[in-house]
Structure formats: structure tokens, C-alpha cells
Tab-separated table of N, CA, C and O in Angstrom:
chain	number	residue	atom	x	y	z
A	9	MET	N	-5.961	40.156	18.878
A	9	MET	CA	-5.929	39.374	17.666
A	9	MET	C	-7.325	39.353	17.047
A	9	MET	O	-8.309	39.040	17.716
A	10	ARG	N	-7.417	39.685	15.751
A	10	ARG	CA	-8.707	39.748	15.056
A	10	ARG	C	-9.046	38.417	14.414
A	10	ARG	O	-8.174	37.722	13.894
A	11	LYS	N	-10.302	38.099	14.456
A	11	LYS	CA	-10.756	36.901	13.764
A	11	LYS	C	-10.906	37.215	12.280
A	11	LYS	O	-11.416	38.259	11.908
A	12	VAL	N	-10.445	36.304	11.474
A	12	VAL	CA	-10.593	36.458	10.027
A	12	VAL	C	-11.853	35.708	9.614
A	12	VAL	O	-12.001	34.533	9.909
A	13	LYS	N	-12.733	36.408	8.948
A	13	LYS	CA	-13.969	35.773	8.516
A	13	LYS	C	-13.758	35.159	7.131
A	13	LYS	O	-13.457	35.860	6.169
A	14	LEU	N	-13.891	33.844	7.055
A	14	LEU	CA	-13.720	33.152	5.786
A	14	LEU	C	-15.034	33.155	5.013
A	14	LEU	O	-16.106	33.090	5.612
A	15	PRO	N	-14.944	33.231	3.668
A	15	PRO	CA	-16.187	33.188	2.889
A	15	PRO	C	-16.863	31.831	3.033
A	15	PRO	O	-16.194	30.803	3.073
A	16	LYS	N	-18.179	31.862	3.142
A	16	LYS	CA	-18.921	30.622	3.273
A	16	LYS	C	-18.943	29.903	1.927
A	16	LYS	O	-19.218	30.510	0.900
A	17	MET	N	-18.640	28.608	1.931
A	17	MET	CA	-18.650	27.842	0.695
A	17	MET	C	-20.081	27.422	0.374
A	17	MET	O	-20.847	27.088	1.264
A	18	CYS	N	-20.421	27.454	-0.874
A	18	CYS	CA	-21.769	27.093	-1.313
A	18	CYS	C	-21.775	25.684	-1.871
A	18	CYS	O	-20.863	25.288	-2.587
A	19	ARG	N	-22.822	24.941	-1.550
A	19	ARG	CA	-22.972	23.619	-2.144
A	19	ARG	C	-23.229	23.763	-3.631
A	19	ARG	O	-23.899	24.670	-4.081
A	20	PHE	N	-22.705	22.824	-4.376
A	20	PHE	CA	-22.809	22.881	-5.828
A	20	PHE	C	-24.188	22.432	-6.293
A	20	PHE	O	-24.724	21.445	-5.820
A	21	GLN	N	-24.752	23.165	-7.237
A	21	GLN	CA	-26.039	22.825	-7.843
A	21	GLN	C	-25.808	22.492	-9.317
A	21	GLN	O	-25.177	23.262	-10.036
A	22	PHE	N	-26.330	21.381	-9.781
A	22	PHE	CA	-26.096	20.921	-11.147
A	22	PHE	C	-27.060	21.498	-12.177
A	22	PHE	O	-26.818	21.392	-13.368
A	23	LEU	N	-28.143	22.098	-11.754
A	23	LEU	CA	-29.217	22.463	-12.675
A	23	LEU	C	-28.799	23.396	-13.808
A	23	LEU	O	-29.353	23.327	-14.895
A	24	ASP	N	-27.849	24.268	-13.594
A	24	ASP	CA	-27.452	25.244	-14.620
A	24	ASP	C	-26.339	24.754	-15.539
A	24	ASP	O	-25.850	25.520	-16.357
A	25	PHE	N	-25.948	23.499	-15.444
A	25	PHE	CA	-24.763	23.040	-16.162
A	25	PHE	C	-25.013	21.919	-17.168
A	25	PHE	O	-24.079	21.229	-17.562
A	26	ASN	N	-26.240	21.711	-17.625
A	26	ASN	CA	-26.533	20.642	-18.580
A	26	ASN	C	-25.641	20.734	-19.816
A	26	ASN	O	-25.525	21.792	-20.425
A	27	ASN	N	-25.017	19.618	-20.176
A	27	ASN	CA	-24.142	19.497	-21.347
A	27	ASN	C	-22.949	20.451	-21.319
A	27	ASN	O	-22.346	20.702	-22.348
A	28	ARG	N	-22.592	20.969	-20.159
A	28	ARG	CA	-21.471	21.900	-20.073
A	28	ARG	C	-20.411	21.479	-19.079
A	28	ARG	O	-19.434	22.192	-18.890
A	29	VAL	N	-20.593	20.338	-18.385
A	29	VAL	CA	-19.591	19.898	-17.417
A	29	VAL	C	-19.304	18.414	-17.557
A	29	VAL	O	-20.145	17.639	-18.008
A	30	THR	N	-18.082	18.051	-17.149
A	30	THR	CA	-17.722	16.652	-17.004
A	30	THR	C	-17.566	16.377	-15.517
A	30	THR	O	-17.199	17.262	-14.742
A	31	ILE	N	-17.839	15.147	-15.146
A	31	ILE	CA	-17.807	14.739	-13.750
A	31	ILE	C	-16.844	13.582	-13.611
A	31	ILE	O	-16.969	12.591	-14.332
A	32	ARG	N	-15.881	13.703	-12.692
A	32	ARG	CA	-14.940	12.615	-12.437
A	32	ARG	C	-15.210	12.052	-11.052
A	32	ARG	O	-15.374	12.802	-10.091
A	33	THR	N	-15.245	10.730	-10.970
A	33	THR	CA	-15.537	10.078	-9.697
A	33	THR	C	-14.243	9.650	-9.015
A	33	THR	O	-13.168	9.707	-9.603
A	34	PHE	N	-14.371	9.200	-7.786
A	34	PHE	CA	-13.204	8.725	-7.044
A	34	PHE	C	-12.590	7.478	-7.677
A	34	PHE	O	-11.403	7.220	-7.520
A	35	ASN	N	-13.385	6.697	-8.403
A	35	ASN	CA	-12.826	5.509	-9.056
A	35	ASN	C	-12.431	5.788	-10.501
A	35	ASN	O	-12.325	4.886	-11.316
A	36	LYS	N	-12.212	7.077	-10.850
A	36	LYS	CA	-11.646	7.545	-12.115
A	36	LYS	C	-12.590	7.461	-13.319
A	36	LYS	O	-12.169	7.659	-14.445
A	37	GLU	N	-13.872	7.182	-13.104
A	37	GLU	CA	-14.827	7.207	-14.212
A	37	GLU	C	-15.150	8.659	-14.545
A	37	GLU	O	-15.161	9.525	-13.673
A	38	ILE	N	-15.431	8.930	-15.827
A	38	ILE	CA	-15.766	10.277	-16.264
A	38	ILE	C	-17.140	10.254	-16.913
A	38	ILE	O	-17.432	9.398	-17.750
A	39	TYR	N	-17.974	11.214	-16.523
A	39	TYR	CA	-19.335	11.333	-17.028
A	39	TYR	C	-19.551	12.736	-17.581
A	39	TYR	O	-18.881	13.680	-17.182
A	40	ILE	N	-20.519	12.860	-18.485
A	40	ILE	CA	-20.977	14.163	-18.968
A	40	ILE	C	-22.395	14.346	-18.461
A	40	ILE	O	-23.220	13.438	-18.565
A	41	LEU	N	-22.670	15.533	-17.917
A	41	LEU	CA	-24.008	15.837	-17.413
A	41	LEU	C	-24.929	16.156	-18.579
A	41	LEU	O	-24.650	17.039	-19.380
A	42	LYS	N	-26.007	15.418	-18.683
A	42	LYS	CA	-27.011	15.635	-19.725
A	42	LYS	C	-28.215	16.331	-19.111
A	42	LYS	O	-28.270	16.570	-17.913
A	43	SER	N	-29.229	16.629	-19.919
A	43	SER	CA	-30.418	17.286	-19.384
A	43	SER	C	-31.193	16.345	-18.477
A	43	SER	O	-31.084	15.127	-18.581
A	44	GLY	N	-31.957	16.911	-17.587
A	44	GLY	CA	-32.749	16.120	-16.657
A	44	GLY	C	-31.934	15.443	-15.583
A	44	GLY	O	-32.362	14.459	-15.001
A	45	LEU	N	-30.733	15.965	-15.308
A	45	LEU	CA	-29.823	15.423	-14.293
A	45	LEU	C	-29.467	13.958	-14.559
A	45	LEU	O	-29.326	13.151	-13.654
A	46	ILE	N	-29.285	13.643	-15.819
A	46	ILE	CA	-28.814	12.338	-16.262
A	46	ILE	C	-27.339	12.502	-16.623
A	46	ILE	O	-26.937	13.506	-17.202
A	47	VAL	N	-26.526	11.519	-16.270
A	47	VAL	CA	-25.112	11.548	-16.634
A	47	VAL	C	-24.822	10.370	-17.551
A	47	VAL	O	-25.448	9.321	-17.455
A	48	GLN	N	-23.853	10.580	-18.464
A	48	GLN	CA	-23.467	9.526	-19.391
A	48	GLN	C	-21.979	9.260	-19.260
A	48	GLN	O	-21.165	10.179	-19.348
A	49	ASN	N	-21.625	7.998	-19.038
A	49	ASN	CA	-20.235	7.595	-18.947
A	49	ASN	C	-19.602	7.772	-20.321
A	49	ASN	O	-20.150	7.318	-21.325
A	50	VAL	N	-18.433	8.438	-20.392
A	50	VAL	CA	-17.822	8.733	-21.682
A	50	VAL	C	-17.241	7.491	-22.357
A	50	VAL	O	-17.113	7.459	-23.572
A	51	GLU	N	-16.888	6.478	-21.595
A	51	GLU	CA	-16.326	5.257	-22.178
A	51	GLU	C	-17.396	4.240	-22.541
A	51	GLU	O	-17.402	3.710	-23.643
A	52	THR	N	-18.298	3.954	-21.610
A	52	THR	CA	-19.291	2.902	-21.831
A	52	THR	C	-20.593	3.424	-22.428
A	52	THR	O	-21.425	2.628	-22.852
A	53	LYS	N	-20.799	4.746	-22.437
A	53	LYS	CA	-22.028	5.400	-22.906
A	53	LYS	C	-23.246	5.057	-22.051
A	53	LYS	O	-24.374	5.353	-22.410
A	54	GLN	N	-23.026	4.433	-20.893
A	54	GLN	CA	-24.117	4.075	-19.986
A	54	GLN	C	-24.725	5.341	-19.388
A	54	GLN	O	-24.011	6.248	-18.972
A	55	LEU	N	-26.056	5.404	-19.352
A	55	LEU	CA	-26.769	6.527	-18.748
A	55	LEU	C	-27.167	6.170	-17.322
A	55	LEU	O	-27.618	5.061	-17.061
A	56	ARG	N	-27.007	7.138	-16.409
A	56	ARG	CA	-27.391	6.945	-15.008
A	56	ARG	C	-27.974	8.250	-14.495
A	56	ARG	O	-27.735	9.316	-15.057
A	57	ARG	N	-28.704	8.176	-13.405
A	57	ARG	CA	-29.193	9.384	-12.746
A	57	ARG	C	-28.079	9.931	-11.859
A	57	ARG	O	-27.298	9.181	-11.296
A	58	ILE	N	-28.045	11.247	-11.721
A	58	ILE	CA	-26.995	11.887	-10.920
A	58	ILE	C	-27.016	11.388	-9.486
A	58	ILE	O	-25.972	11.266	-8.848
A	59	GLU	N	-28.190	11.042	-8.969
A	59	GLU	CA	-28.298	10.563	-7.592
A	59	GLU	C	-27.530	9.260	-7.384
A	59	GLU	O	-27.060	8.984	-6.292
A	60	GLU	N	-27.418	8.461	-8.430
A	60	GLU	CA	-26.728	7.171	-8.319
A	60	GLU	C	-25.226	7.322	-8.117
A	60	GLU	O	-24.593	6.456	-7.522
A	61	ILE	N	-24.657	8.402	-8.627
A	61	ILE	CA	-23.200	8.581	-8.511
A	61	ILE	C	-22.811	9.762	-7.630
A	61	ILE	O	-21.629	10.024	-7.438
A	62	TYR	N	-23.785	10.484	-7.084
A	62	TYR	CA	-23.498	11.743	-6.390
A	62	TYR	C	-22.397	11.620	-5.337
A	62	TYR	O	-21.483	12.441	-5.289
A	63	TYR	N	-22.445	10.608	-4.501
A	63	TYR	CA	-21.464	10.502	-3.419
A	63	TYR	C	-20.124	9.962	-3.892
A	63	TYR	O	-19.159	9.928	-3.134
A	64	GLU	N	-20.029	9.577	-5.145
A	64	GLU	CA	-18.762	9.152	-5.737
A	64	GLU	C	-18.074	10.295	-6.483
A	64	GLU	O	-16.933	10.156	-6.906
A	65	ILE	N	-18.768	11.419	-6.684
A	65	ILE	CA	-18.212	12.535	-7.460
A	65	ILE	C	-17.062	13.180	-6.709
A	65	ILE	O	-17.190	13.546	-5.546
A	66	ARG	N	-15.949	13.332	-7.405
A	66	ARG	CA	-14.783	14.005	-6.841
A	66	ARG	C	-14.629	15.412	-7.402
A	66	ARG	O	-14.453	16.368	-6.667
A	67	THR	N	-14.699	15.548	-8.733
A	67	THR	CA	-14.454	16.834	-9.372
A	67	THR	C	-15.463	17.075	-10.488
A	67	THR	O	-15.780	16.172	-11.250
A	68	VAL	N	-15.923	18.320	-10.594
A	68	VAL	CA	-16.782	18.738	-11.690
A	68	VAL	C	-16.035	19.834	-12.443
A	68	VAL	O	-15.601	20.811	-11.844
A	69	ARG	N	-15.866	19.629	-13.755
A	69	ARG	CA	-15.137	20.589	-14.591
A	69	ARG	C	-15.991	21.036	-15.761
A	69	ARG	O	-16.811	20.271	-16.251
A	70	THR	N	-15.723	22.253	-16.235
A	70	THR	CA	-16.370	22.691	-17.468
A	70	THR	C	-15.747	21.909	-18.615
A	70	THR	O	-14.706	21.271	-18.452
A	71	ILE	N	-16.361	21.991	-19.777
A	71	ILE	CA	-15.827	21.311	-20.955
A	71	ILE	C	-14.419	21.824	-21.278
A	71	ILE	O	-13.574	21.096	-21.754
A	72	LYS	N	-14.135	23.079	-20.955
A	72	LYS	CA	-12.809	23.660	-21.192
A	72	LYS	C	-11.780	23.239	-20.140
A	72	LYS	O	-10.609	23.529	-20.266
A	73	GLY	N	-12.221	22.589	-19.058
A	73	GLY	CA	-11.295	22.073	-18.058
A	73	GLY	C	-11.212	22.837	-16.754
A	73	GLY	O	-10.477	22.447	-15.857
A	74	THR	N	-11.964	23.907	-16.603
A	74	THR	CA	-11.959	24.683	-15.370
A	74	THR	C	-12.747	23.955	-14.289
A	74	THR	O	-13.877	23.541	-14.518
A	75	ILE	N	-12.159	23.806	-13.117
A	75	ILE	CA	-12.838	23.139	-12.008
A	75	ILE	C	-13.912	24.073	-11.446
A	75	ILE	O	-13.625	25.209	-11.098
A	76	VAL	N	-15.156	23.577	-11.366
A	76	VAL	CA	-16.243	24.380	-10.810
A	76	VAL	C	-16.718	23.863	-9.463
A	76	VAL	O	-17.341	24.594	-8.703
A	77	ALA	N	-16.432	22.585	-9.165
A	77	ALA	CA	-16.810	22.030	-7.861
A	77	ALA	C	-15.929	20.834	-7.558
A	77	ALA	O	-15.454	20.158	-8.470
A	78	LYS	N	-15.690	20.604	-6.259
A	78	LYS	CA	-14.877	19.455	-5.883
A	78	LYS	C	-15.146	19.069	-4.438
A	78	LYS	O	-15.735	19.828	-3.677
A	79	ARG	N	-14.676	17.882	-4.100
A	79	ARG	CA	-14.712	17.427	-2.712
A	79	ARG	C	-13.421	16.669	-2.446
A	79	ARG	O	-12.853	16.055	-3.334
A	80	LYS	N	-12.959	16.727	-1.219
A	80	LYS	CA	-11.690	16.102	-0.859
A	80	LYS	C	-11.821	14.614	-0.618
A	80	LYS	O	-10.915	13.852	-0.902
A	81	ASN	N	-12.952	14.187	-0.064
A	81	ASN	CA	-13.150	12.763	0.177
A	81	ASN	C	-14.629	12.433	0.054
A	81	ASN	O	-15.466	13.318	-0.050
A	82	ARG	N	-14.949	11.172	0.052
A	82	ARG	CA	-16.327	10.720	-0.169
A	82	ARG	C	-17.287	11.173	0.921
A	82	ARG	O	-18.487	11.169	0.718
A	83	TYR	N	-16.776	11.549	2.058
A	83	TYR	CA	-17.625	11.881	3.201
A	83	TYR	C	-17.847	13.377	3.365
A	83	TYR	O	-18.586	13.788	4.245
A	84	SER	N	-17.236	14.197	2.529
A	84	SER	CA	-17.446	15.633	2.621
A	84	SER	C	-18.461	16.073	1.559
A	84	SER	O	-18.784	15.327	0.647
A	85	ASP	N	-18.949	17.303	1.687
A	85	ASP	CA	-19.917	17.836	0.721
A	85	ASP	C	-19.215	18.280	-0.548
A	85	ASP	O	-18.024	18.626	-0.531
A	86	LEU	N	-19.954	18.326	-1.631
A	86	LEU	CA	-19.449	18.813	-2.914
A	86	LEU	C	-19.675	20.320	-2.943
A	86	LEU	O	-20.806	20.791	-2.932
A	87	PHE	N	-18.593	21.103	-2.966
A	87	PHE	CA	-18.674	22.548	-2.903
A	87	PHE	C	-18.175	23.179	-4.179
A	87	PHE	O	-17.276	22.665	-4.832
A	88	MET	N	-18.756	24.348	-4.499
A	88	MET	CA	-18.284	25.142	-5.622
A	88	MET	C	-16.914	25.699	-5.294
A	88	MET	O	-16.610	25.984	-4.138
A	89	THR	N	-16.083	25.850	-6.308
A	89	THR	CA	-14.798	26.489	-6.100
A	89	THR	C	-14.990	27.997	-6.120
A	89	THR	O	-16.018	28.508	-6.562
A	90	LYS	N	-14.008	28.737	-5.664
A	90	LYS	CA	-14.113	30.185	-5.559
A	90	LYS	C	-14.278	30.863	-6.902
A	90	LYS	O	-14.913	31.888	-7.010
A	91	ALA	N	-13.695	30.305	-7.952
A	91	ALA	CA	-13.764	30.918	-9.281
A	91	ALA	C	-15.119	30.743	-9.947
A	91	ALA	O	-15.408	31.366	-10.939
A	92	SER	N	-15.972	29.864	-9.417
A	92	SER	CA	-17.261	29.572	-10.064
A	92	SER	C	-18.239	30.692	-9.883
A	92	SER	O	-18.448	31.212	-8.878
């Protein structure tokens, strides 16, 4: 029986996605990534640093809706999807 080698998943990096992704948290809040790793809540317009919400991030999508990164639960790492 042969071992199947799975592709290694890469941790997601936000630096290349300024103003091009939306971020959804586990508590259903949605943010837009701004320059300087600042995020803005789409409903309240509140600005926060990405570090403040990082462990709450569930899904990162492009503005067109394509998922570029996700995590299954709050305790796992945020990984890029295969299509990214």
C-alpha cells in the first residue's frame, strides 16, 4: 500500500490583499481589509487592527466572493484554500 502525499497547506498572509478581501468572523461580523492591516466593520464602520480579530476570523473572501482562506474552528490555523 502506497502512502499518498498530501499538499502542505500554507498559512494565509494578509499583506497582498489590501482593499480586496472581506473577512467574516465566527460571530457573523463582516470586515473589509484596509491598508496597514486595518479592518473596517461594514455595518458599524468601526476600525480595528487585524490582530484584534485574527482568532475570530472564519472566512476570507475576495470582493467577488471567492474564498481565499478559512478555518474550521477558533482553535485551528487560518489556511489558504487550494484555489488561492
